[in-house]
Short mmCIF file of C-alpha atoms in Angstrom, two decimals:
data_model
loop_
_atom_site.label_atom_id
_atom_site.label_comp_id
_atom_site.label_asym_id
_atom_site.label_seq_id
_atom_site.Cartn_x
_atom_site.Cartn_y
_atom_site.Cartn_z
CA MET A 197 132.55 146.81 129.77
CA VAL A 198 134.19 143.62 130.92
CA GLN A 199 131.04 142.50 132.75
CA LEU A 200 128.89 143.04 129.65
CA ALA A 201 131.22 140.97 127.51
CA LEU A 202 131.18 138.07 129.97
CA PHE A 203 127.36 138.16 130.17
CA ALA A 204 127.05 138.01 126.39
CA GLN A 205 129.42 135.05 126.20
CA GLU A 206 127.48 133.16 128.89
CA GLN A 207 124.20 133.62 126.96
CA GLU A 208 125.73 132.13 123.82
CA LEU A 209 126.68 128.96 125.73
CA VAL A 210 123.24 128.48 127.27
CA LEU A 211 121.09 128.90 124.14
CA PRO A 212 121.90 125.62 122.36
CA TYR A 213 120.87 123.32 125.23
CA PRO A 214 117.07 123.65 124.83
CA MET A 215 117.56 122.86 121.14
CA ILE A 216 119.35 119.60 121.98
CA GLN A 217 116.62 118.55 124.41
CA ARG A 218 113.89 119.28 121.88
CA ASP A 219 115.64 117.24 119.18
CA SER A 220 116.24 114.20 121.42
CA LEU A 221 117.62 110.93 120.07
CA TYR A 222 114.66 108.64 120.76
CA ARG A 223 113.65 105.98 118.23
CA GLU A 224 110.30 104.22 117.85
CA ASP A 225 108.84 100.80 117.05
CA GLN A 226 111.96 98.73 116.53
CA PHE A 227 110.46 95.27 117.15
CA TYR A 228 107.25 93.92 115.65
CA ILE A 229 104.98 90.88 115.68
CA GLY A 230 101.80 90.26 113.73
CA MET A 231 99.10 87.81 112.75
CA THR A 232 97.05 87.69 109.57
CA TYR A 233 94.08 86.12 107.84
CA ASN A 234 95.34 84.98 104.44
CA LEU A 235 93.57 85.32 101.12
CA ILE A 236 94.69 84.48 97.59
CA GLY A 237 94.19 86.67 94.54
CA ASN A 238 94.80 86.18 90.82
CA SER A 239 93.52 82.62 91.04
CA PRO A 240 92.42 80.23 88.24
CA THR A 241 88.82 79.37 87.38
CA ALA A 242 87.00 77.29 90.03
CA PHE A 243 89.67 78.02 92.62
CA SER A 244 88.37 78.62 96.15
CA GLN A 245 89.60 78.76 99.72
CA ASP A 246 88.21 76.78 102.63
CA LYS A 247 88.77 76.76 106.39
CA ILE A 248 90.80 79.60 107.89
CA SER A 249 94.24 80.40 106.49
CA THR A 250 96.55 82.18 108.90
CA GLY A 251 99.96 83.78 109.09
CA PHE A 252 102.39 84.88 111.78
CA PHE A 253 105.40 87.15 111.48
CA ALA A 254 107.97 88.91 113.67
CA GLY A 255 111.16 90.86 113.30
CA VAL A 256 113.28 93.89 114.07
CA LEU A 257 113.42 97.29 112.36
CA ARG A 258 116.02 100.03 112.71
CA ASP A 259 114.32 103.42 113.00
CA PHE A 260 116.07 106.32 111.22
CA PRO A 261 114.21 109.63 111.79
CA ILE A 262 114.72 112.12 108.96
CA ASN A 263 113.16 115.28 110.42
CA ARG A 264 113.93 117.30 113.54
CA ASP A 265 110.72 116.33 115.38
CA ARG A 266 111.44 112.65 114.64
CA THR A 267 107.89 112.10 113.38
CA ILE A 268 109.02 110.99 109.91
CA ALA A 269 111.42 108.10 109.54
CA ILE A 270 112.71 105.29 107.35
CA ALA A 271 113.10 101.85 108.89
CA PRO A 272 114.79 98.86 107.20
CA GLY A 273 114.48 95.53 108.95
CA LEU A 274 114.84 91.78 109.11
CA GLY A 275 112.16 89.26 110.02
CA ILE A 276 110.68 85.80 109.61
CA SER A 277 107.16 84.69 108.75
CA TYR A 278 104.98 81.61 108.47
CA GLN A 279 102.02 81.58 106.06
CA ASN A 280 99.50 78.86 105.29
CA TYR A 281 96.73 78.63 102.69
CA HIS A 282 93.82 76.17 102.80
CA GLN A 283 92.27 75.88 99.34
CA ASN A 284 91.18 73.47 96.60
CA LEU A 285 94.34 73.47 94.45
CA SER A 286 95.79 69.99 94.90
CA ILE A 287 99.49 69.34 94.33
CA ASN A 288 100.25 65.71 93.63
CA GLY A 289 103.17 63.85 92.08
CA THR A 290 106.64 64.55 93.49
CA ALA A 291 108.80 67.57 94.28
CA SER A 292 110.65 67.12 90.99
CA GLN A 293 107.43 66.61 88.99
CA PRO A 294 104.47 68.21 90.75
CA ILE A 295 101.01 67.85 89.20
CA TYR A 296 98.41 70.57 89.73
CA SER A 297 94.64 70.34 89.53
CA ILE A 298 91.51 71.93 90.96
CA ILE A 299 89.68 69.52 93.24
CA PRO A 300 86.18 69.02 91.77
CA SER A 301 83.28 70.29 93.81
CA GLY A 302 81.81 67.58 96.00
CA THR A 303 85.04 65.59 96.23
CA TYR A 304 85.89 64.52 99.77
CA TYR A 305 89.24 65.51 101.23
CA SER A 306 90.19 66.20 104.82
CA LYS A 307 93.18 68.46 104.26
CA ASN A 308 94.67 70.47 101.43
CA LYS A 309 97.06 73.27 102.29
CA ILE A 310 100.24 75.11 101.37
CA GLU A 311 102.76 76.29 103.97
CA HIS A 312 105.53 78.83 103.49
CA TYR A 313 108.45 79.72 105.77
CA LEU A 314 110.05 83.00 104.74
CA LEU A 315 112.91 85.33 105.55
CA ASP A 316 111.61 88.91 105.26
CA LEU A 317 113.47 92.13 104.41
CA PRO A 318 111.00 95.00 104.97
CA ILE A 319 111.64 98.71 104.60
CA GLU A 320 109.10 101.23 105.92
CA PHE A 321 108.40 104.89 105.33
CA ARG A 322 106.96 106.13 108.62
CA TRP A 323 104.73 108.99 109.73
CA ARG A 324 103.66 109.27 113.37
CA THR A 325 102.59 111.74 116.06
CA SER A 326 105.09 110.51 118.65
CA THR A 327 106.93 112.57 121.27
CA PRO A 328 109.83 111.67 123.60
CA GLU A 329 107.41 111.68 126.56
CA SER A 330 104.64 109.38 125.25
CA HIS A 331 104.50 105.97 123.58
CA LYS A 332 100.83 106.38 122.63
CA PHE A 333 100.49 107.96 119.20
CA TRP A 334 98.95 107.63 115.75
CA ARG A 335 101.04 106.00 113.05
CA ILE A 336 100.83 105.32 109.31
CA TYR A 337 103.67 103.09 108.10
CA SER A 338 103.83 102.05 104.44
CA GLY A 339 106.38 99.55 103.33
CA LEU A 340 107.95 97.27 100.77
CA LYS A 341 108.81 93.71 101.68
CA LEU A 342 111.25 91.41 99.91
CA SER A 343 110.89 87.81 101.08
CA TYR A 344 113.01 84.73 100.47
CA LEU A 345 111.28 81.36 100.65
CA LEU A 346 113.29 79.23 103.08
CA ALA A 347 111.02 76.20 102.88
CA SER A 348 107.64 75.17 101.52
CA ARG A 349 105.31 72.29 102.18
CA SER A 350 102.05 71.19 100.57
CA GLN A 351 99.77 68.44 101.81
CA PHE A 352 96.77 66.76 100.23
CA THR A 353 94.87 64.19 102.29
CA ASP A 354 91.75 62.29 101.28
CA GLY A 355 90.35 58.90 102.23
CA GLN A 356 92.96 57.02 100.19
CA SER A 357 96.20 58.97 100.14
CA ASN A 358 98.31 61.52 101.98
CA VAL A 359 100.59 63.40 99.57
CA ILE A 360 103.23 65.70 101.12
CA ILE A 361 105.60 67.65 98.89
CA LYS A 362 108.43 69.65 100.46
CA ASN A 363 110.35 72.48 98.80
CA ASN A 364 108.45 72.43 95.53
CA PRO A 365 110.74 74.26 93.04
CA ASP A 366 107.73 75.85 91.32
CA PHE A 367 107.19 78.18 94.25
CA ASN A 368 109.04 81.43 93.58
CA LYS A 369 112.00 81.69 95.91
CA VAL A 370 111.97 85.49 95.84
CA GLN A 371 108.67 87.20 96.57
CA PHE A 372 107.95 90.93 96.68
CA GLY A 373 105.00 92.92 97.97
CA VAL A 374 103.71 96.15 99.48
CA TYR A 375 102.07 96.64 102.87
CA LEU A 376 100.47 99.21 105.14
CA ALA A 377 100.33 99.34 108.93
CA MET A 378 98.22 102.02 110.57
CA GLY A 379 96.61 102.59 113.94
CA TYR A 380 96.92 104.06 117.40
CA ASN A 381 99.07 102.86 120.28
CA THR A 382 99.08 99.05 120.47
CA TRP A 383 96.44 98.21 117.83
CA ASN A 384 97.44 98.55 114.19
CA PHE A 385 95.67 97.30 111.08
CA TYR A 386 98.02 95.47 108.69
CA GLY A 387 97.48 94.74 105.01
CA TYR A 388 99.87 93.12 102.50
CA TYR A 389 99.55 92.50 98.77
CA GLY A 390 102.02 90.30 96.90
CA LEU A 391 103.26 91.75 93.64
CA THR A 392 105.08 88.54 92.74
CA PRO A 393 103.09 85.38 91.91
CA MET A 394 103.52 82.60 94.45
CA LEU A 395 104.03 80.05 91.67
CA SER A 396 106.32 80.32 88.66
CA LYS A 397 105.17 79.92 85.07
CA ASN A 398 106.14 76.25 85.25
CA ALA A 399 103.08 75.59 87.42
CA THR A 400 100.12 75.24 85.04
CA ILE A 401 96.65 73.77 84.71
CA GLN A 402 95.77 72.94 81.10
CA ASP A 403 98.83 74.92 79.97
CA GLN A 404 97.63 78.05 81.79
CA PRO A 405 99.90 79.53 84.52
CA ILE A 406 98.30 79.26 87.94
CA GLY A 407 99.80 82.46 89.35
CA LEU A 408 98.28 83.13 92.81
CA ARG A 409 99.11 86.28 94.74
CA ALA A 410 99.19 86.51 98.51
CA ILE A 411 96.85 88.91 100.33
CA HIS A 412 97.26 89.23 104.10
CA LEU A 413 94.93 91.16 106.43
CA GLY A 414 95.43 91.35 110.16
CA LEU A 415 97.06 93.11 113.09
CA GLN A 416 100.62 94.25 113.69
CA PHE A 417 102.04 95.14 117.08
CA TYR A 418 105.11 97.34 117.53
CA ILE A 419 107.32 97.07 120.60
CA LEU A 420 109.85 99.62 121.88
#
């Protein structure tokens, strides 16, 4: 009887260990970098983009799995990004009194662009097919991103003038958007749509708000 009791007690101690190994404490995709081709939506009449507008971003995310298999998680993060937009909306005047206009078709200019430097606060809802043994898996990560505009710069250059305006107050300091990252292993498609207009209601052409919403399409790479 004593031997049976000891055997039963030993079995109770052994059983939990496979459960702990199965529910290991690994985390996924906690650093990211990306590059995008930038488009602009919600634009005024006769607005158009020229050349190639690009963006770069990077940051860190803290992965918090919420199921036992660790295939579903929430990940808040912190990052930085640089975005530029080549288009035909000229910004002249000064930073305190900017003047907006659409460059007429056929008008010569060598450069007309907007640059943004942003601090990003993303939060992702994550689904993936990961395991503790493999870093190659399918993922679908949808997210919300709150961005703070650290600095802005616009430049218009033609044959006669070179107008540079830094930190134009008409650009919204706080910008908000949604994004989706999905793919397998290293390669992940990335798409972002800005829900907040890039310019405030103070920026107008013929008393009509200019608006402009950022659209980014590209690739995102997750590390570790």
